[in-house]
């Protein structure tokens, strides 16, 4: 921060500025998909809870994706550690 940026950041009206730009945030673009998935999950749960019919996914789908997801996580962690180590030098 420069001194002017710091002064603006610590100003008393910063809360008003942040609240006035709240609805310009891109997080509100995600509300519809999140509500759709939440409703779908609640529907599946209601079907499983209140009827004799059972809705579910086979466990083989989870087993197939676990290996690739773990490798992705290991490679991302390794590259992040390498960047941190280079910055430390």
mmCIF file of N, CA and C in Angstrom:
data_model
loop_
_atom_site.group_PDB
_atom_site.id
_atom_site.type_symbol
_atom_site.label_atom_id
_atom_site.label_comp_id
_atom_site.label_asym_id
_atom_site.label_seq_id
_atom_site.Cartn_x
_atom_site.Cartn_y
_atom_site.Cartn_z
ATOM 1 N N UNK A 1 0.825 -1.186 0.000
ATOM 2 C CA UNK A 1 0.000 0.000 0.000
ATOM 3 C C UNK A 1 0.867 1.246 0.000
ATOM 4 N N UNK A 2 0.436 2.211 -0.744
ATOM 5 C CA UNK A 2 1.048 3.539 -0.645
ATOM 6 C C UNK A 2 0.362 4.266 0.507
ATOM 7 N N UNK A 3 0.919 5.370 0.980
ATOM 8 C CA UNK A 3 0.257 6.093 2.084
ATOM 9 C C UNK A 3 -1.162 6.543 1.737
ATOM 10 N N UNK A 4 -1.397 6.977 0.495
ATOM 11 C CA UNK A 4 -2.751 7.401 0.115
ATOM 12 C C UNK A 4 -3.714 6.215 0.088
ATOM 13 N N UNK A 5 -3.244 5.073 -0.421
ATOM 14 C CA UNK A 5 -4.095 3.882 -0.438
ATOM 15 C C UNK A 5 -4.391 3.422 0.987
ATOM 16 N N UNK A 6 -3.414 3.520 1.859
ATOM 17 C CA UNK A 6 -3.618 3.102 3.240
ATOM 18 C C UNK A 6 -4.629 4.022 3.932
ATOM 19 N N UNK A 7 -4.533 5.317 3.641
ATOM 20 C CA UNK A 7 -5.468 6.271 4.228
ATOM 21 C C UNK A 7 -6.902 5.972 3.757
ATOM 22 N N UNK A 8 -7.052 5.652 2.466
ATOM 23 C CA UNK A 8 -8.375 5.304 1.922
ATOM 24 C C UNK A 8 -8.866 3.983 2.511
ATOM 25 N N UNK A 9 -7.956 3.050 2.691
ATOM 26 C CA UNK A 9 -8.323 1.747 3.247
ATOM 27 C C UNK A 9 -8.794 1.865 4.688
ATOM 28 N N UNK A 10 -8.185 2.716 5.452
ATOM 29 C CA UNK A 10 -8.524 2.869 6.868
ATOM 30 C C UNK A 10 -9.568 3.948 7.133
ATOM 31 N N UNK A 11 -10.158 4.526 6.095
ATOM 32 C CA UNK A 11 -11.123 5.612 6.266
ATOM 33 C C UNK A 11 -12.379 5.101 6.968
ATOM 34 N N UNK A 12 -13.075 6.006 7.614
ATOM 35 C CA UNK A 12 -14.269 5.652 8.358
ATOM 36 C C UNK A 12 -15.391 5.179 7.418
ATOM 37 N N UNK A 13 -15.451 5.726 6.221
ATOM 38 C CA UNK A 13 -16.537 5.388 5.296
ATOM 39 C C UNK A 13 -16.267 4.119 4.483
ATOM 40 N N UNK A 14 -15.237 3.364 4.835
ATOM 41 C CA UNK A 14 -14.921 2.177 4.054
ATOM 42 C C UNK A 14 -16.040 1.145 4.120
ATOM 43 N N UNK A 15 -16.741 1.072 5.235
ATOM 44 C CA UNK A 15 -17.844 0.121 5.355
ATOM 45 C C UNK A 15 -18.978 0.479 4.395
ATOM 46 N N UNK A 16 -19.250 1.752 4.271
ATOM 47 C CA UNK A 16 -20.283 2.199 3.331
ATOM 48 C C UNK A 16 -19.874 1.880 1.892
ATOM 49 N N UNK A 17 -18.594 2.083 1.573
ATOM 50 C CA UNK A 17 -18.118 1.756 0.228
ATOM 51 C C UNK A 17 -18.273 0.269 -0.063
ATOM 52 N N UNK A 18 -17.910 -0.568 0.901
ATOM 53 C CA UNK A 18 -17.993 -2.008 0.698
ATOM 54 C C UNK A 18 -19.441 -2.470 0.586
ATOM 55 N N UNK A 19 -20.307 -1.915 1.422
ATOM 56 C CA UNK A 19 -21.714 -2.288 1.354
ATOM 57 C C UNK A 19 -22.373 -1.815 0.060
ATOM 58 N N UNK A 20 -21.952 -0.667 -0.466
ATOM 59 C CA UNK A 20 -22.560 -0.162 -1.701
ATOM 60 C C UNK A 20 -22.155 -1.001 -2.909
ATOM 61 N N UNK A 21 -21.045 -1.678 -2.838
ATOM 62 C CA UNK A 21 -20.618 -2.515 -3.968
ATOM 63 C C UNK A 21 -20.922 -3.994 -3.744
ATOM 64 N N UNK A 22 -21.649 -4.316 -2.680
ATOM 65 C CA UNK A 22 -21.935 -5.710 -2.352
ATOM 66 C C UNK A 22 -22.701 -6.415 -3.467
ATOM 67 N N UNK A 23 -23.704 -5.765 -4.025
ATOM 68 C CA UNK A 23 -24.533 -6.422 -5.036
ATOM 69 C C UNK A 23 -23.895 -6.407 -6.425
ATOM 70 N N UNK A 24 -22.755 -5.758 -6.579
ATOM 71 C CA UNK A 24 -21.999 -5.826 -7.827
ATOM 72 C C UNK A 24 -21.085 -7.042 -7.857
ATOM 73 N N UNK A 25 -21.018 -7.762 -6.765
ATOM 74 C CA UNK A 25 -20.135 -8.912 -6.648
ATOM 75 C C UNK A 25 -20.581 -10.032 -7.576
ATOM 76 N N UNK A 26 -19.621 -10.789 -8.065
ATOM 77 C CA UNK A 26 -19.943 -11.901 -8.968
ATOM 78 C C UNK A 26 -20.443 -13.124 -8.208
ATOM 79 N N UNK A 27 -20.413 -13.093 -6.896
ATOM 80 C CA UNK A 27 -20.885 -14.231 -6.114
ATOM 81 C C UNK A 27 -22.386 -14.417 -6.292
ATOM 82 N N UNK A 28 -23.110 -13.355 -6.581
ATOM 83 C CA UNK A 28 -24.553 -13.460 -6.777
ATOM 84 C C UNK A 28 -24.912 -14.155 -8.082
ATOM 85 N N UNK A 29 -23.962 -14.262 -9.003
ATOM 86 C CA UNK A 29 -24.211 -15.024 -10.229
ATOM 87 C C UNK A 29 -24.276 -16.514 -9.945
ATOM 88 N N UNK A 30 -23.741 -16.941 -8.827
ATOM 89 C CA UNK A 30 -23.711 -18.358 -8.480
ATOM 90 C C UNK A 30 -24.906 -18.812 -7.656
ATOM 91 N N UNK A 31 -25.781 -17.898 -7.289
ATOM 92 C CA UNK A 31 -26.891 -18.267 -6.419
ATOM 93 C C UNK A 31 -27.823 -19.264 -7.093
ATOM 94 N N UNK A 32 -28.181 -19.045 -8.353
ATOM 95 C CA UNK A 32 -29.116 -19.937 -9.043
ATOM 96 C C UNK A 32 -28.573 -21.363 -9.150
ATOM 97 N N UNK A 33 -27.324 -21.580 -9.606
ATOM 98 C CA UNK A 33 -26.837 -22.955 -9.660
ATOM 99 C C UNK A 33 -26.717 -23.613 -8.282
ATOM 100 N N UNK A 34 -26.323 -22.851 -7.278
ATOM 101 C CA UNK A 34 -26.193 -23.419 -5.939
ATOM 102 C C UNK A 34 -27.563 -23.805 -5.388
ATOM 103 N N UNK A 35 -28.560 -22.954 -5.600
ATOM 104 C CA UNK A 35 -29.912 -23.286 -5.143
ATOM 105 C C UNK A 35 -30.476 -24.482 -5.895
ATOM 106 N N UNK A 36 -30.151 -24.621 -7.185
ATOM 107 C CA UNK A 36 -30.608 -25.766 -7.957
ATOM 108 C C UNK A 36 -30.026 -27.063 -7.408
ATOM 109 N N UNK A 37 -28.734 -27.092 -7.173
ATOM 110 C CA UNK A 37 -28.086 -28.297 -6.660
ATOM 111 C C UNK A 37 -28.568 -28.602 -5.242
ATOM 112 N N UNK A 38 -28.774 -27.563 -4.431
ATOM 113 C CA UNK A 38 -29.287 -27.759 -3.084
ATOM 114 C C UNK A 38 -30.696 -28.343 -3.118
ATOM 115 N N UNK A 39 -31.537 -27.830 -4.011
ATOM 116 C CA UNK A 39 -32.890 -28.365 -4.149
ATOM 117 C C UNK A 39 -32.891 -29.791 -4.653
ATOM 118 N N UNK A 40 -31.988 -30.092 -5.593
ATOM 119 C CA UNK A 40 -31.869 -31.452 -6.108
ATOM 120 C C UNK A 40 -31.437 -32.409 -4.995
ATOM 121 N N UNK A 41 -30.471 -32.006 -4.210
ATOM 122 C CA UNK A 41 -30.011 -32.847 -3.105
ATOM 123 C C UNK A 41 -31.109 -33.025 -2.058
ATOM 124 N N UNK A 42 -31.859 -31.967 -1.779
ATOM 125 C CA UNK A 42 -32.959 -32.076 -0.817
ATOM 126 C C UNK A 42 -34.052 -32.997 -1.353
ATOM 127 N N UNK A 43 -34.291 -32.935 -2.671
ATOM 128 C CA UNK A 43 -35.276 -33.826 -3.277
ATOM 129 C C UNK A 43 -34.861 -35.284 -3.195
ATOM 130 N N UNK A 44 -33.613 -35.569 -3.497
ATOM 131 C CA UNK A 44 -33.106 -36.944 -3.405
ATOM 132 C C UNK A 44 -33.179 -37.436 -1.961
ATOM 133 N N UNK A 45 -32.827 -36.568 -1.034
ATOM 134 C CA UNK A 45 -32.902 -36.936 0.373
ATOM 135 C C UNK A 45 -34.345 -37.221 0.794
ATOM 136 N N UNK A 46 -35.283 -36.396 0.332
ATOM 137 C CA UNK A 46 -36.694 -36.606 0.673
ATOM 138 C C UNK A 46 -37.202 -37.923 0.095
ATOM 139 N N UNK A 47 -36.803 -38.237 -1.139
ATOM 140 C CA UNK A 47 -37.204 -39.508 -1.748
ATOM 141 C C UNK A 47 -36.649 -40.677 -0.945
ATOM 142 N N UNK A 48 -35.386 -40.583 -0.554
ATOM 143 C CA UNK A 48 -34.773 -41.669 0.216
ATOM 144 C C UNK A 48 -35.378 -41.797 1.609
ATOM 145 N N UNK A 49 -35.768 -40.688 2.210
ATOM 146 C CA UNK A 49 -36.277 -40.706 3.580
ATOM 147 C C UNK A 49 -37.734 -41.162 3.666
ATOM 148 N N UNK A 50 -38.565 -40.682 2.748
ATOM 149 C CA UNK A 50 -40.008 -40.833 2.916
ATOM 150 C C UNK A 50 -40.662 -41.833 1.976
ATOM 151 N N UNK A 51 -39.915 -42.481 1.111
ATOM 152 C CA UNK A 51 -40.485 -43.507 0.227
ATOM 153 C C UNK A 51 -39.662 -44.782 0.339
ATOM 154 N N UNK A 52 -40.179 -45.825 -0.260
ATOM 155 C CA UNK A 52 -39.444 -47.079 -0.286
ATOM 156 C C UNK A 52 -38.426 -47.120 -1.427
ATOM 157 N N UNK A 53 -38.514 -46.159 -2.332
ATOM 158 C CA UNK A 53 -37.596 -46.090 -3.469
ATOM 159 C C UNK A 53 -36.287 -45.450 -3.030
ATOM 160 N N UNK A 54 -35.177 -45.997 -3.479
ATOM 161 C CA UNK A 54 -33.873 -45.482 -3.082
ATOM 162 C C UNK A 54 -33.150 -44.903 -4.296
ATOM 163 N N UNK A 55 -32.738 -43.681 -4.194
ATOM 164 C CA UNK A 55 -31.991 -43.015 -5.259
ATOM 165 C C UNK A 55 -30.552 -42.884 -4.784
ATOM 166 N N UNK A 56 -29.603 -43.276 -5.620
ATOM 167 C CA UNK A 56 -28.206 -43.160 -5.229
ATOM 168 C C UNK A 56 -27.278 -43.364 -6.399
ATOM 169 N N UNK A 57 -26.013 -43.183 -6.159
ATOM 170 C CA UNK A 57 -24.981 -43.389 -7.160
ATOM 171 C C UNK A 57 -24.192 -44.638 -6.803
ATOM 172 N N UNK A 58 -23.711 -45.347 -7.807
ATOM 173 C CA UNK A 58 -22.868 -46.495 -7.488
ATOM 174 C C UNK A 58 -21.524 -46.036 -6.929
ATOM 175 N N UNK A 59 -20.963 -46.803 -6.045
ATOM 176 C CA UNK A 59 -19.695 -46.439 -5.417
ATOM 177 C C UNK A 59 -18.523 -46.548 -6.388
ATOM 178 N N UNK A 60 -18.704 -47.239 -7.508
ATOM 179 C CA UNK A 60 -17.604 -47.356 -8.462
ATOM 180 C C UNK A 60 -17.235 -45.992 -9.052
ATOM 181 N N UNK A 61 -18.209 -45.083 -9.174
ATOM 182 C CA UNK A 61 -17.902 -43.742 -9.681
ATOM 183 C C UNK A 61 -16.953 -43.014 -8.738
ATOM 184 N N UNK A 62 -17.170 -43.168 -7.460
ATOM 185 C CA UNK A 62 -16.284 -42.545 -6.484
ATOM 186 C C UNK A 62 -14.897 -43.179 -6.528
ATOM 187 N N UNK A 63 -14.837 -44.482 -6.671
ATOM 188 C CA UNK A 63 -13.551 -45.176 -6.706
ATOM 189 C C UNK A 63 -12.732 -44.823 -7.932
ATOM 190 N N UNK A 64 -13.394 -44.575 -9.052
ATOM 191 C CA UNK A 64 -12.672 -44.243 -10.285
ATOM 192 C C UNK A 64 -12.078 -42.839 -10.234
ATOM 193 N N UNK A 65 -12.750 -41.928 -9.575
ATOM 194 C CA UNK A 65 -12.257 -40.547 -9.553
ATOM 195 C C UNK A 65 -11.277 -40.280 -8.411
ATOM 196 N N UNK A 66 -11.243 -41.142 -7.410
ATOM 197 C CA UNK A 66 -10.392 -40.891 -6.247
ATOM 198 C C UNK A 66 -8.912 -40.882 -6.608
ATOM 199 N N UNK A 67 -8.486 -41.804 -7.437
ATOM 200 C CA UNK A 67 -7.067 -41.865 -7.810
ATOM 201 C C UNK A 67 -6.609 -40.632 -8.561
ATOM 202 N N UNK A 68 -7.385 -40.215 -9.553
ATOM 203 C CA UNK A 68 -6.971 -39.034 -10.318
ATOM 204 C C UNK A 68 -7.037 -37.769 -9.471
ATOM 205 N N UNK A 69 -8.013 -37.677 -8.594
ATOM 206 C CA UNK A 69 -8.101 -36.512 -7.729
ATOM 207 C C UNK A 69 -6.929 -36.442 -6.753
ATOM 208 N N UNK A 70 -6.510 -37.587 -6.241
ATOM 209 C CA UNK A 70 -5.377 -37.578 -5.315
ATOM 210 C C UNK A 70 -4.084 -37.199 -6.035
ATOM 211 N N UNK A 71 -3.895 -37.687 -7.261
ATOM 212 C CA UNK A 71 -2.701 -37.292 -8.018
ATOM 213 C C UNK A 71 -2.701 -35.800 -8.323
ATOM 214 N N UNK A 72 -3.855 -35.272 -8.685
ATOM 215 C CA UNK A 72 -3.956 -33.838 -8.947
ATOM 216 C C UNK A 72 -3.595 -33.038 -7.701
ATOM 217 N N UNK A 73 -4.084 -33.457 -6.573
ATOM 218 C CA UNK A 73 -3.785 -32.768 -5.322
ATOM 219 C C UNK A 73 -2.296 -32.827 -4.991
ATOM 220 N N UNK A 74 -1.671 -33.975 -5.206
ATOM 221 C CA UNK A 74 -0.242 -34.120 -4.918
ATOM 222 C C UNK A 74 0.588 -33.225 -5.833
ATOM 223 N N UNK A 75 0.259 -33.189 -7.128
ATOM 224 C CA UNK A 75 1.037 -32.370 -8.055
ATOM 225 C C UNK A 75 0.852 -30.875 -7.768
ATOM 226 N N UNK A 76 -0.351 -30.466 -7.410
ATOM 227 C CA UNK A 76 -0.571 -29.048 -7.107
ATOM 228 C C UNK A 76 0.166 -28.657 -5.823
ATOM 229 N N UNK A 77 0.148 -29.523 -4.835
ATOM 230 C CA UNK A 77 0.859 -29.239 -3.590
ATOM 231 C C UNK A 77 2.354 -29.173 -3.828
ATOM 232 N N UNK A 78 2.867 -30.078 -4.634
ATOM 233 C CA UNK A 78 4.290 -30.102 -4.935
ATOM 234 C C UNK A 78 4.713 -28.838 -5.687
ATOM 235 N N UNK A 79 3.924 -28.408 -6.666
ATOM 236 C CA UNK A 79 4.294 -27.205 -7.413
ATOM 237 C C UNK A 79 4.191 -25.961 -6.532
ATOM 238 N N UNK A 80 3.216 -25.920 -5.635
ATOM 239 C CA UNK A 80 3.105 -24.780 -4.721
ATOM 240 C C UNK A 80 4.296 -24.735 -3.770
ATOM 241 N N UNK A 81 4.721 -25.898 -3.298
ATOM 242 C CA UNK A 81 5.877 -25.941 -2.405
ATOM 243 C C UNK A 81 7.136 -25.512 -3.163
ATOM 244 N N UNK A 82 7.275 -25.926 -4.424
ATOM 245 C CA UNK A 82 8.430 -25.503 -5.219
ATOM 246 C C UNK A 82 8.449 -23.992 -5.414
ATOM 247 N N UNK A 83 7.304 -23.389 -5.673
ATOM 248 C CA UNK A 83 7.253 -21.931 -5.827
ATOM 249 C C UNK A 83 7.607 -21.244 -4.512
ATOM 250 N N UNK A 84 7.099 -21.785 -3.398
ATOM 251 C CA UNK A 84 7.428 -21.207 -2.102
ATOM 252 C C UNK A 84 8.927 -21.323 -1.824
ATOM 253 N N UNK A 85 9.504 -22.449 -2.149
ATOM 254 C CA UNK A 85 10.934 -22.663 -1.887
ATOM 255 C C UNK A 85 11.775 -21.731 -2.740
ATOM 256 N N UNK A 86 11.386 -21.542 -3.999
ATOM 257 C CA UNK A 86 12.129 -20.615 -4.870
ATOM 258 C C UNK A 86 12.029 -19.183 -4.359
ATOM 259 N N UNK A 87 10.860 -18.801 -3.862
ATOM 260 C CA UNK A 87 10.695 -17.436 -3.363
ATOM 261 C C UNK A 87 11.485 -17.228 -2.071
ATOM 262 N N UNK A 88 11.703 -18.291 -1.346
ATOM 263 C CA UNK A 88 12.413 -18.203 -0.083
ATOM 264 C C UNK A 88 13.916 -17.982 -0.289
ATOM 265 N N UNK A 89 14.426 -18.443 -1.412
ATOM 266 C CA UNK A 89 15.875 -18.321 -1.664
ATOM 267 C C UNK A 89 16.322 -16.905 -1.858
#
